[in-house]
């Protein structure tokens, strides 16, 4: 298989696993995804697809875990509201409407 075909099939297999989790109303997280991929792997008759699922499971399992702590800043922490009319209008106590 070409690299692009492998990437396409990888995306499809992950998508199939996630979709089945959604249909079952299961939680969407790494452990649930790995578990669903393992069940897909055990039921797969095509050896090429089964080997690819094994590789996907290994890649997900060995990926570094990302922990968001309160000390880390994210792009969502920044102020996203900006005055269009300058700060002088906002400081007054009178109502403008």
GROMACS .gro file of C-alpha atoms in nm:
model
   97
    1UNK     CA    1   0.000   0.000   0.000
    2UNK     CA    2   0.111   0.354  -0.071
    3UNK     CA    3   0.171   0.591   0.216
    4UNK     CA    4  -0.131   0.801   0.122
    5UNK     CA    5  -0.350   0.488   0.118
    6UNK     CA    6  -0.221   0.389   0.463
    7UNK     CA    7  -0.292   0.737   0.598
    8UNK     CA    8  -0.641   0.731   0.444
    9UNK     CA    9  -0.717   0.389   0.591
   10UNK     CA   10  -0.576   0.499   0.929
   11UNK     CA   11  -0.809   0.799   0.931
   12UNK     CA   12  -1.104   0.580   0.832
   13UNK     CA   13  -1.032   0.322   1.104
   14UNK     CA   14  -0.998   0.587   1.375
   15UNK     CA   15  -1.313   0.756   1.246
   16UNK     CA   16  -1.500   0.425   1.251
   17UNK     CA   17  -1.391   0.362   1.611
   18UNK     CA   18  -1.492   0.712   1.724
   19UNK     CA   19  -1.824   0.693   1.540
   20UNK     CA   20  -1.906   0.361   1.705
   21UNK     CA   21  -1.828   0.516   2.046
   22UNK     CA   22  -2.063   0.804   1.966
   23UNK     CA   23  -2.339   0.570   1.850
   24UNK     CA   24  -2.305   0.371   2.174
   25UNK     CA   25  -2.316   0.695   2.374
   26UNK     CA   26  -1.978   0.599   2.524
   27UNK     CA   27  -1.725   0.846   2.659
   28UNK     CA   28  -1.476   0.976   2.405
   29UNK     CA   29  -1.128   0.948   2.550
   30UNK     CA   30  -0.800   0.775   2.479
   31UNK     CA   31  -0.876   0.463   2.682
   32UNK     CA   32  -1.218   0.418   2.522
   33UNK     CA   33  -1.068   0.465   2.175
   34UNK     CA   34  -0.794   0.209   2.241
   35UNK     CA   35  -1.049  -0.035   2.379
   36UNK     CA   36  -1.273   0.004   2.073
   37UNK     CA   37  -0.977  -0.034   1.838
   38UNK     CA   38  -0.877  -0.355   2.020
   39UNK     CA   39  -1.225  -0.497   1.972
   40UNK     CA   40  -1.210  -0.399   1.604
   41UNK     CA   41  -0.867  -0.563   1.580
   42UNK     CA   42  -0.991  -0.892   1.725
   43UNK     CA   43  -1.283  -0.904   1.482
   44UNK     CA   44  -1.085  -0.803   1.172
   45UNK     CA   45  -1.033  -1.084   0.919
   46UNK     CA   46  -0.810  -0.885   0.682
   47UNK     CA   47  -0.451  -0.923   0.808
   48UNK     CA   48  -0.338  -0.594   0.652
   49UNK     CA   49  -0.612  -0.397   0.828
   50UNK     CA   50  -0.551  -0.589   1.152
   51UNK     CA   51  -0.180  -0.499   1.140
   52UNK     CA   52  -0.268  -0.136   1.073
   53UNK     CA   53  -0.508  -0.130   1.370
   54UNK     CA   54  -0.229  -0.276   1.586
   55UNK     CA   55  -0.001   0.007   1.471
   56UNK     CA   56  -0.268   0.268   1.546
   57UNK     CA   57  -0.317   0.125   1.896
   58UNK     CA   58   0.058   0.132   1.959
   59UNK     CA   59   0.090   0.488   1.832
   60UNK     CA   60  -0.195   0.613   2.050
   61UNK     CA   61  -0.070   0.417   2.352
   62UNK     CA   62   0.284   0.553   2.321
   63UNK     CA   63   0.184   0.913   2.254
   64UNK     CA   64   0.282   1.152   2.533
   65UNK     CA   65  -0.004   1.241   2.763
   66UNK     CA   66  -0.091   1.608   2.759
   67UNK     CA   67  -0.194   1.744   3.096
   68UNK     CA   68  -0.341   2.090   3.121
   69UNK     CA   69  -0.268   2.234   3.459
   70UNK     CA   70  -0.387   2.565   3.598
   71UNK     CA   71  -0.036   2.708   3.573
   72UNK     CA   72  -0.025   2.659   3.198
   73UNK     CA   73  -0.181   2.932   2.992
   74UNK     CA   74  -0.377   2.859   2.684
   75UNK     CA   75  -0.508   3.069   2.401
   76UNK     CA   76  -0.849   3.061   2.572
   77UNK     CA   77  -0.713   3.232   2.885
   78UNK     CA   78  -0.652   3.562   2.710
   79UNK     CA   79  -0.911   3.838   2.707
   80UNK     CA   80  -1.103   3.803   2.383
   81UNK     CA   81  -1.327   4.108   2.423
   82UNK     CA   82  -1.197   4.431   2.274
   83UNK     CA   83  -1.373   4.764   2.272
   84UNK     CA   84  -1.451   4.901   1.931
   85UNK     CA   85  -1.487   5.259   2.055
   86UNK     CA   86  -1.188   5.296   2.283
   87UNK     CA   87  -1.164   5.273   2.658
   88UNK     CA   88  -1.297   5.625   2.731
   89UNK     CA   89  -1.656   5.521   2.657
   90UNK     CA   90  -1.636   5.224   2.892
   91UNK     CA   91  -1.516   5.422   3.194
   92UNK     CA   92  -1.814   5.657   3.225
   93UNK     CA   93  -2.088   5.577   3.474
   94UNK     CA   94  -2.369   5.712   3.261
   95UNK     CA   95  -2.581   5.486   3.047
   96UNK     CA   96  -2.568   5.540   2.673
   97UNK     CA   97  -2.897   5.379   2.588
   0.00000   0.00000   0.00000
